[in-house]
Structure formats: structure tokens, C-alpha cells
Amino acid sequence: SSHVGSSHLSLMHDAAERFGRPPSPRSGYAAAPQASAMPSTAVAVCNETHFPMTVLPLLAFQSLACLKPFEAMRGLTETSLNEDALITFLSHQWLSFSSPDPGGVQLRAAQKVFQAILDGRAQSIMSEKDWKTWSSRKSDLAAAFASVGARGFTSEDAKFQAKEFTAETLSQEMSASYVWMDYFSVPQAVNDGLMEAVLSIPHYIERCCFFFVVA
């Protein structure tokens, strides 16, 4: 098998090689962009998906004792979500070539943060300034996207940006939320959709409400 962490560069090379090839045989998902596409077109297709977004309910994530790959998590992960589903994109560094988190350090760190939010203690893990920005959903970047009508910035996004969270309401929202993480959200075998999922990462990020980095 091939792992996201150990083959990232080769995957990016393979993705570049695929530009201009015929559409993927997977019906319902976009083909890779043409190499001759103008910059504006290249940016536009970043929002398309080549592989269904696969996420894990947050409460199921909290019960994990160790990270397991995509193939082992089938049955626990979900792909059919409501448009207003709250999803957190969890970014992390692979700590070995064969396993992303062999000692479970990153998993426990992420679970600790999520648990604080679920317990209504989100303010305790942020500075006062960060909490004000995070809970109000107001930032210069978000305002810029909304003002120019960025592609993909929908009415649901605008509604979410306008919502102000308290620690309590955030806890309630997060209890029904989902987590995207490469190891269990992306097939680890090349012939199982790995390439298509990697090409879809810009779409996955756009679809998420929160972006957490475990570092």
C-alpha cells in the first residue's frame, strides 16, 4: 500500500501527469483540469471533487484508541452529509513513514482540544483575542471572501459567518459535527481512489467549517 505521508511528492507528480487526461471513470466526479487551462479556470476547478468526501463523526473520533486507515474505518465513516453539516479539517504531520501517529500523541492532543470544546470550555484553550475572533466568525479573510463573492462562498457560508458562538452553543454544534483527517478519510491504496481523493483536497478544505492543525 501507499501512504499519504510517505508518498506525497510522488502523488503530486502523478497528479500533474494526469492533467489533460480523459475524465475519471468514477461517474459523478470531475476530471482533472487541462494543462492548457487559463489561471482563472485552474482556480475554479479547485472546488470540484473527484472522490466523495469521507468523514468521521466527532463523537466516534473521540472514542478512538488509535488512528486506523481508511480501509479499516469503513462502516464508521460517512459520505452522505447535509449541506449544513459542520466539519473540521484536521491537519497534522506524519510522525513515521509507515504510520501517521505511531504513539498516539497527535490523536490524544486533538481529542483533548475537542473534549474541551464539547465540555463547554473552548475559551480555556484560546487567548481572549483568539476566542473573540473564533466565536464571532469575523476575520479580515472571511470578510474579503464575502465582499468579492468568492466562488464557492454560498448563502450557507454567509449564514455560518454571521453566527456568533458561545462556549455552550459551540459545544452543542460540535457534538453533532464531523472530522476529516487524511489517514481515515483518504484511501491508502493507489488503486482504491487515493489519487482522486488527493486531487479533491481543495474541495474538502472549502467544505469544512474549521481547520485545526496538530503540530
PDB file of C-alpha atoms in Angstrom:
ATOM      1  CA  SER A   1       0.000   0.000   0.000  1.00  0.00           C
ATOM      2  CA  SER A   2       0.985   3.628  -0.389  1.00  0.00           C
ATOM      3  CA  HIS A   3       0.592   6.129   2.430  1.00  0.00           C
ATOM      4  CA  VAL A   4      -0.222   9.814   2.140  1.00  0.00           C
ATOM      5  CA  GLY A   5       2.696  10.824   4.335  1.00  0.00           C
ATOM      6  CA  SER A   6       5.402   8.802   2.603  1.00  0.00           C
ATOM      7  CA  SER A   7       4.407   9.407  -0.991  1.00  0.00           C
ATOM      8  CA  HIS A   8       3.164  12.994  -1.049  1.00  0.00           C
ATOM      9  CA  LEU A   9       5.726  14.248  -3.577  1.00  0.00           C
ATOM     10  CA  SER A  10       5.205  11.355  -5.955  1.00  0.00           C
ATOM     11  CA  LEU A  11       1.445  11.839  -5.722  1.00  0.00           C
ATOM     12  CA  MET A  12       1.769  15.487  -6.651  1.00  0.00           C
ATOM     13  CA  HIS A  13       3.920  14.479  -9.620  1.00  0.00           C
ATOM     14  CA  ASP A  14       1.375  11.868 -10.667  1.00  0.00           C
ATOM     15  CA  ALA A  15      -1.417  14.402 -10.296  1.00  0.00           C
ATOM     16  CA  ALA A  16       0.418  16.785 -12.602  1.00  0.00           C
ATOM     17  CA  GLU A  17       0.911  13.975 -15.115  1.00  0.00           C
ATOM     18  CA  ARG A  18      -2.839  13.354 -15.108  1.00  0.00           C
ATOM     19  CA  PHE A  19      -3.733  16.908 -16.185  1.00  0.00           C
ATOM     20  CA  GLY A  20      -5.168  16.672 -19.664  1.00  0.00           C
ATOM     21  CA  ARG A  21      -6.118  13.007 -19.487  1.00  0.00           C
ATOM     22  CA  PRO A  22      -9.702  11.846 -20.139  1.00  0.00           C
ATOM     23  CA  PRO A  23     -12.309  12.099 -17.364  1.00  0.00           C
ATOM     24  CA  SER A  24     -12.086   9.696 -14.466  1.00  0.00           C
ATOM     25  CA  PRO A  25     -14.200   6.557 -14.887  1.00  0.00           C
ATOM     26  CA  ARG A  26     -15.751   7.326 -11.488  1.00  0.00           C
ATOM     27  CA  SER A  27     -19.147   8.711 -12.519  1.00  0.00           C
ATOM     28  CA  GLY A  28     -20.254  11.894 -10.829  1.00  0.00           C
ATOM     29  CA  TYR A  29     -16.786  13.254 -10.126  1.00  0.00           C
ATOM     30  CA  ALA A  30     -14.868  15.800 -12.138  1.00  0.00           C
ATOM     31  CA  ALA A  31     -11.909  15.023 -14.348  1.00  0.00           C
ATOM     32  CA  ALA A  32      -8.533  16.652 -13.639  1.00  0.00           C
ATOM     33  CA  PRO A  33      -8.118  20.125 -15.228  1.00  0.00           C
ATOM     34  CA  GLN A  34      -6.459  20.522 -18.618  1.00  0.00           C
ATOM     35  CA  ALA A  35      -2.833  21.657 -18.566  1.00  0.00           C
ATOM     36  CA  SER A  36      -3.658  24.446 -21.040  1.00  0.00           C
ATOM     37  CA  ALA A  37      -6.347  25.925 -18.798  1.00  0.00           C
ATOM     38  CA  MET A  38      -6.145  29.654 -18.102  1.00  0.00           C
ATOM     39  CA  PRO A  39      -5.312  30.613 -14.481  1.00  0.00           C
ATOM     40  CA  SER A  40      -8.909  31.604 -13.726  1.00  0.00           C
ATOM     41  CA  THR A  41     -10.152  28.223 -14.908  1.00  0.00           C
ATOM     42  CA  ALA A  42      -7.477  26.424 -12.909  1.00  0.00           C
ATOM     43  CA  VAL A  43      -8.622  28.219  -9.768  1.00  0.00           C
ATOM     44  CA  ALA A  44     -12.277  27.459 -10.469  1.00  0.00           C
ATOM     45  CA  VAL A  45     -11.835  23.691 -10.772  1.00  0.00           C
ATOM     46  CA  CYS A  46     -10.076  23.534  -7.400  1.00  0.00           C
ATOM     47  CA  ASN A  47     -13.549  23.495  -5.877  1.00  0.00           C
ATOM     48  CA  GLU A  48     -14.557  20.295  -7.645  1.00  0.00           C
ATOM     49  CA  THR A  49     -14.467  16.843  -6.128  1.00  0.00           C
ATOM     50  CA  HIS A  50     -13.043  13.704  -7.707  1.00  0.00           C
ATOM     51  CA  PHE A  51     -13.767  11.409  -4.756  1.00  0.00           C
ATOM     52  CA  PRO A  52     -16.588  11.541  -2.173  1.00  0.00           C
ATOM     53  CA  MET A  53     -15.680  13.408   0.988  1.00  0.00           C
ATOM     54  CA  THR A  54     -15.330  10.840   3.772  1.00  0.00           C
ATOM     55  CA  VAL A  55     -15.625  11.992   7.380  1.00  0.00           C
ATOM     56  CA  LEU A  56     -15.927  10.532  10.857  1.00  0.00           C
ATOM     57  CA  PRO A  57     -18.489  11.727  13.436  1.00  0.00           C
ATOM     58  CA  LEU A  58     -16.647  13.699  16.111  1.00  0.00           C
ATOM     59  CA  LEU A  59     -18.021  11.562  18.924  1.00  0.00           C
ATOM     60  CA  ALA A  60     -16.669   8.460  17.162  1.00  0.00           C
ATOM     61  CA  PHE A  61     -13.317  10.209  16.748  1.00  0.00           C
ATOM     62  CA  GLN A  62     -13.271  10.888  20.484  1.00  0.00           C
ATOM     63  CA  SER A  63     -13.642   7.177  21.217  1.00  0.00           C
ATOM     64  CA  LEU A  64     -10.670   6.098  19.064  1.00  0.00           C
ATOM     65  CA  ALA A  65      -7.783   4.445  20.916  1.00  0.00           C
ATOM     66  CA  CYS A  66      -5.537   4.729  17.873  1.00  0.00           C
ATOM     67  CA  LEU A  67      -5.726   6.026  14.322  1.00  0.00           C
ATOM     68  CA  LYS A  68      -6.812   3.479  11.737  1.00  0.00           C
ATOM     69  CA  PRO A  69      -6.613   3.745   7.937  1.00  0.00           C
ATOM     70  CA  PHE A  70      -9.470   4.474   5.555  1.00  0.00           C
ATOM     71  CA  GLU A  71      -9.951   0.819   4.731  1.00  0.00           C
ATOM     72  CA  ALA A  72     -10.311  -0.226   8.385  1.00  0.00           C
ATOM     73  CA  MET A  73     -12.736   2.611   9.168  1.00  0.00           C
ATOM     74  CA  ARG A  74     -15.377   1.708   6.595  1.00  0.00           C
ATOM     75  CA  GLY A  75     -18.646   1.341   8.406  1.00  0.00           C
ATOM     76  CA  LEU A  76     -17.782   4.123  10.853  1.00  0.00           C
ATOM     77  CA  THR A  77     -17.076   6.906   8.361  1.00  0.00           C
ATOM     78  CA  GLU A  78     -19.789   8.682   6.387  1.00  0.00           C
ATOM     79  CA  THR A  79     -20.047  10.291   2.946  1.00  0.00           C
ATOM     80  CA  SER A  80     -23.697  11.417   2.736  1.00  0.00           C
ATOM     81  CA  LEU A  81     -23.990  14.650   4.685  1.00  0.00           C
ATOM     82  CA  ASN A  82     -26.414  17.552   4.841  1.00  0.00           C
ATOM     83  CA  GLU A  83     -25.186  20.769   3.257  1.00  0.00           C
ATOM     84  CA  ASP A  84     -25.110  22.467   6.650  1.00  0.00           C
ATOM     85  CA  ALA A  85     -23.094  19.692   8.355  1.00  0.00           C
ATOM     86  CA  LEU A  86     -20.278  21.124  10.463  1.00  0.00           C
ATOM     87  CA  ILE A  87     -16.926  19.549   9.538  1.00  0.00           C
ATOM     88  CA  THR A  88     -13.450  20.114  10.972  1.00  0.00           C
ATOM     89  CA  PHE A  89     -10.443  19.582   8.705  1.00  0.00           C
ATOM     90  CA  LEU A  90      -7.703  18.112  10.912  1.00  0.00           C
ATOM     91  CA  SER A  91      -4.217  18.735   9.532  1.00  0.00           C
ATOM     92  CA  HIS A  92      -1.197  17.011  11.051  1.00  0.00           C
ATOM     93  CA  GLN A  93       2.359  15.855  10.404  1.00  0.00           C
ATOM     94  CA  TRP A  94       3.079  12.184   9.791  1.00  0.00           C
ATOM     95  CA  LEU A  95       5.487  11.007  12.502  1.00  0.00           C
ATOM     96  CA  SER A  96       6.745   7.939  10.621  1.00  0.00           C
ATOM     97  CA  PHE A  97       6.738   6.582   7.087  1.00  0.00           C
ATOM     98  CA  SER A  98       4.521   3.628   7.932  1.00  0.00           C
ATOM     99  CA  SER A  99       2.073   5.221  10.369  1.00  0.00           C
ATOM    100  CA  PRO A 100       0.970   8.830  10.894  1.00  0.00           C
ATOM    101  CA  ASP A 101       0.889   8.698  14.683  1.00  0.00           C
ATOM    102  CA  PRO A 102       2.536   5.513  15.999  1.00  0.00           C
ATOM    103  CA  GLY A 103       2.442   6.593  19.653  1.00  0.00           C
ATOM    104  CA  GLY A 104      -0.994   8.185  19.547  1.00  0.00           C
ATOM    105  CA  VAL A 105       0.423  11.559  20.596  1.00  0.00           C
ATOM    106  CA  GLN A 106      -1.386  13.593  17.960  1.00  0.00           C
ATOM    107  CA  LEU A 107      -4.640  11.713  18.403  1.00  0.00           C
ATOM    108  CA  ARG A 108      -4.683  12.389  22.134  1.00  0.00           C
ATOM    109  CA  ALA A 109      -3.787  16.051  21.605  1.00  0.00           C
ATOM    110  CA  ALA A 110      -6.650  16.506  19.145  1.00  0.00           C
ATOM    111  CA  GLN A 111      -9.072  14.632  21.393  1.00  0.00           C
ATOM    112  CA  LYS A 112      -8.097  16.855  24.318  1.00  0.00           C
ATOM    113  CA  VAL A 113      -8.923  20.005  22.351  1.00  0.00           C
ATOM    114  CA  PHE A 114     -12.190  18.600  21.030  1.00  0.00           C
ATOM    115  CA  GLN A 115     -13.164  17.452  24.524  1.00  0.00           C
ATOM    116  CA  ALA A 116     -12.616  20.937  25.927  1.00  0.00           C
ATOM    117  CA  ILE A 117     -14.966  22.289  23.255  1.00  0.00           C
ATOM    118  CA  LEU A 118     -17.537  19.559  23.893  1.00  0.00           C
ATOM    119  CA  ASP A 119     -17.372  20.282  27.630  1.00  0.00           C
ATOM    120  CA  GLY A 120     -18.115  23.964  27.019  1.00  0.00           C
ATOM    121  CA  ARG A 121     -14.563  25.027  27.884  1.00  0.00           C
ATOM    122  CA  ALA A 122     -13.480  26.336  24.476  1.00  0.00           C
ATOM    123  CA  GLN A 123     -12.416  29.690  25.930  1.00  0.00           C
ATOM    124  CA  SER A 124      -9.929  27.930  28.218  1.00  0.00           C
ATOM    125  CA  ILE A 125      -7.803  26.745  25.300  1.00  0.00           C
ATOM    126  CA  MET A 126      -7.573  30.112  23.499  1.00  0.00           C
ATOM    127  CA  SER A 127      -6.350  33.599  24.191  1.00  0.00           C
ATOM    128  CA  GLU A 128      -9.025  36.239  24.722  1.00  0.00           C
ATOM    129  CA  LYS A 129      -8.318  37.731  21.289  1.00  0.00           C
ATOM    130  CA  ASP A 130      -8.431  34.357  19.521  1.00  0.00           C
ATOM    131  CA  TRP A 131     -11.680  33.420  21.208  1.00  0.00           C
ATOM    132  CA  LYS A 132     -13.284  36.725  20.207  1.00  0.00           C
ATOM    133  CA  THR A 133     -12.322  36.191  16.557  1.00  0.00           C
ATOM    134  CA  TRP A 134     -13.213  32.499  16.544  1.00  0.00           C
ATOM    135  CA  SER A 135     -16.556  32.775  18.309  1.00  0.00           C
ATOM    136  CA  SER A 136     -17.738  35.794  16.323  1.00  0.00           C
ATOM    137  CA  ARG A 137     -16.646  34.207  12.993  1.00  0.00           C
ATOM    138  CA  LYS A 138     -15.342  37.653  11.987  1.00  0.00           C
ATOM    139  CA  SER A 139     -11.932  37.943  10.361  1.00  0.00           C
ATOM    140  CA  ASP A 140     -10.348  40.056   7.630  1.00  0.00           C
ATOM    141  CA  LEU A 141     -10.006  36.994   5.393  1.00  0.00           C
ATOM    142  CA  ALA A 142     -13.629  35.942   5.778  1.00  0.00           C
ATOM    143  CA  ALA A 143     -14.785  39.496   5.114  1.00  0.00           C
ATOM    144  CA  ALA A 144     -12.672  39.627   1.966  1.00  0.00           C
ATOM    145  CA  PHE A 145     -14.162  36.388   0.620  1.00  0.00           C
ATOM    146  CA  ALA A 146     -17.688  37.580   1.330  1.00  0.00           C
ATOM    147  CA  SER A 147     -17.146  41.040  -0.190  1.00  0.00           C
ATOM    148  CA  VAL A 148     -15.877  39.763  -3.535  1.00  0.00           C
ATOM    149  CA  GLY A 149     -18.424  36.966  -3.766  1.00  0.00           C
ATOM    150  CA  ALA A 150     -15.734  34.310  -3.960  1.00  0.00           C
ATOM    151  CA  ARG A 151     -16.669  31.212  -5.938  1.00  0.00           C
ATOM    152  CA  GLY A 152     -17.989  28.610  -3.565  1.00  0.00           C
ATOM    153  CA  PHE A 153     -18.920  31.179  -0.892  1.00  0.00           C
ATOM    154  CA  THR A 154     -22.592  30.268  -0.565  1.00  0.00           C
ATOM    155  CA  SER A 155     -25.516  31.650   1.392  1.00  0.00           C
ATOM    156  CA  GLU A 156     -24.922  28.852   3.914  1.00  0.00           C
ATOM    157  CA  ASP A 157     -21.332  30.065   4.325  1.00  0.00           C
ATOM    158  CA  ALA A 158     -22.550  33.624   4.836  1.00  0.00           C
ATOM    159  CA  LYS A 159     -25.060  32.411   7.423  1.00  0.00           C
ATOM    160  CA  PHE A 160     -22.327  30.498   9.237  1.00  0.00           C
ATOM    161  CA  GLN A 161     -20.010  33.539   9.184  1.00  0.00           C
ATOM    162  CA  ALA A 162     -22.773  35.676  10.673  1.00  0.00           C
ATOM    163  CA  LYS A 163     -23.375  33.266  13.552  1.00  0.00           C
ATOM    164  CA  GLU A 164     -21.788  34.085  16.889  1.00  0.00           C
ATOM    165  CA  PHE A 165     -20.936  31.143  19.120  1.00  0.00           C
ATOM    166  CA  THR A 166     -20.946  30.945  22.865  1.00  0.00           C
ATOM    167  CA  ALA A 167     -18.990  28.132  24.506  1.00  0.00           C
ATOM    168  CA  GLU A 168     -22.309  26.389  25.140  1.00  0.00           C
ATOM    169  CA  THR A 169     -23.755  26.676  21.639  1.00  0.00           C
ATOM    170  CA  LEU A 170     -20.421  25.678  20.140  1.00  0.00           C
ATOM    171  CA  SER A 171     -20.446  22.573  22.314  1.00  0.00           C
ATOM    172  CA  GLN A 172     -23.909  21.666  21.034  1.00  0.00           C
ATOM    173  CA  GLU A 173     -22.943  22.240  17.387  1.00  0.00           C
ATOM    174  CA  MET A 174     -19.715  20.273  17.682  1.00  0.00           C
ATOM    175  CA  SER A 175     -21.394  17.285  19.315  1.00  0.00           C
ATOM    176  CA  ALA A 176     -23.131  16.621  16.003  1.00  0.00           C
ATOM    177  CA  SER A 177     -20.128  17.518  13.837  1.00  0.00           C
ATOM    178  CA  TYR A 178     -17.619  15.519  11.789  1.00  0.00           C
ATOM    179  CA  VAL A 179     -13.851  15.269  11.343  1.00  0.00           C
ATOM    180  CA  TRP A 180     -11.850  14.935   8.126  1.00  0.00           C
ATOM    181  CA  MET A 181      -8.349  13.506   8.582  1.00  0.00           C
ATOM    182  CA  ASP A 182      -6.217  12.117   5.776  1.00  0.00           C
ATOM    183  CA  TYR A 183      -5.497   8.685   7.252  1.00  0.00           C
ATOM    184  CA  PHE A 184      -9.128   7.645   7.653  1.00  0.00           C
ATOM    185  CA  SER A 185     -10.645   9.978   5.035  1.00  0.00           C
ATOM    186  CA  VAL A 186      -8.354   9.166   2.097  1.00  0.00           C
ATOM    187  CA  PRO A 187      -7.895   5.655   0.644  1.00  0.00           C
ATOM    188  CA  GLN A 188      -4.386   4.446   1.400  1.00  0.00           C
ATOM    189  CA  ALA A 189      -4.162   2.212  -1.688  1.00  0.00           C
ATOM    190  CA  VAL A 190      -3.481   3.882  -5.036  1.00  0.00           C
ATOM    191  CA  ASN A 191      -5.973   1.691  -6.894  1.00  0.00           C
ATOM    192  CA  ASP A 192      -8.697   2.399  -4.326  1.00  0.00           C
ATOM    193  CA  GLY A 193      -9.065   6.107  -5.089  1.00  0.00           C
ATOM    194  CA  LEU A 194      -6.018   7.640  -3.388  1.00  0.00           C
ATOM    195  CA  MET A 195      -5.170   9.892  -6.325  1.00  0.00           C
ATOM    196  CA  GLU A 196      -8.726  11.129  -6.777  1.00  0.00           C
ATOM    197  CA  ALA A 197      -9.023  11.944  -3.066  1.00  0.00           C
ATOM    198  CA  VAL A 198      -5.721  13.860  -3.031  1.00  0.00           C
ATOM    199  CA  LEU A 199      -6.894  15.907  -6.031  1.00  0.00           C
ATOM    200  CA  SER A 200     -10.089  16.678  -4.101  1.00  0.00           C
ATOM    201  CA  ILE A 201      -8.384  18.146  -1.014  1.00  0.00           C
ATOM    202  CA  PRO A 202      -9.038  21.794  -2.060  1.00  0.00           C
ATOM    203  CA  HIS A 203     -12.735  20.942  -2.228  1.00  0.00           C
ATOM    204  CA  TYR A 204     -12.615  19.211   1.163  1.00  0.00           C
ATOM    205  CA  ILE A 205     -10.985  22.250   2.769  1.00  0.00           C
ATOM    206  CA  GLU A 206     -13.575  24.571   1.253  1.00  0.00           C
ATOM    207  CA  ARG A 207     -16.361  22.352   2.560  1.00  0.00           C
ATOM    208  CA  CYS A 208     -15.079  22.445   6.154  1.00  0.00           C
ATOM    209  CA  CYS A 209     -16.141  24.989   8.747  1.00  0.00           C
ATOM    210  CA  PHE A 210     -12.995  24.712  10.871  1.00  0.00           C
ATOM    211  CA  PHE A 211      -9.347  23.964  10.122  1.00  0.00           C
ATOM    212  CA  PHE A 212      -7.325  22.605  13.049  1.00  0.00           C
ATOM    213  CA  VAL A 213      -3.572  21.975  12.885  1.00  0.00           C
ATOM    214  CA  VAL A 214      -1.969  19.407  15.190  1.00  0.00           C
ATOM    215  CA  ALA A 215       1.657  20.487  15.473  1.00  0.00           C
TER     216      ALA A 215
END
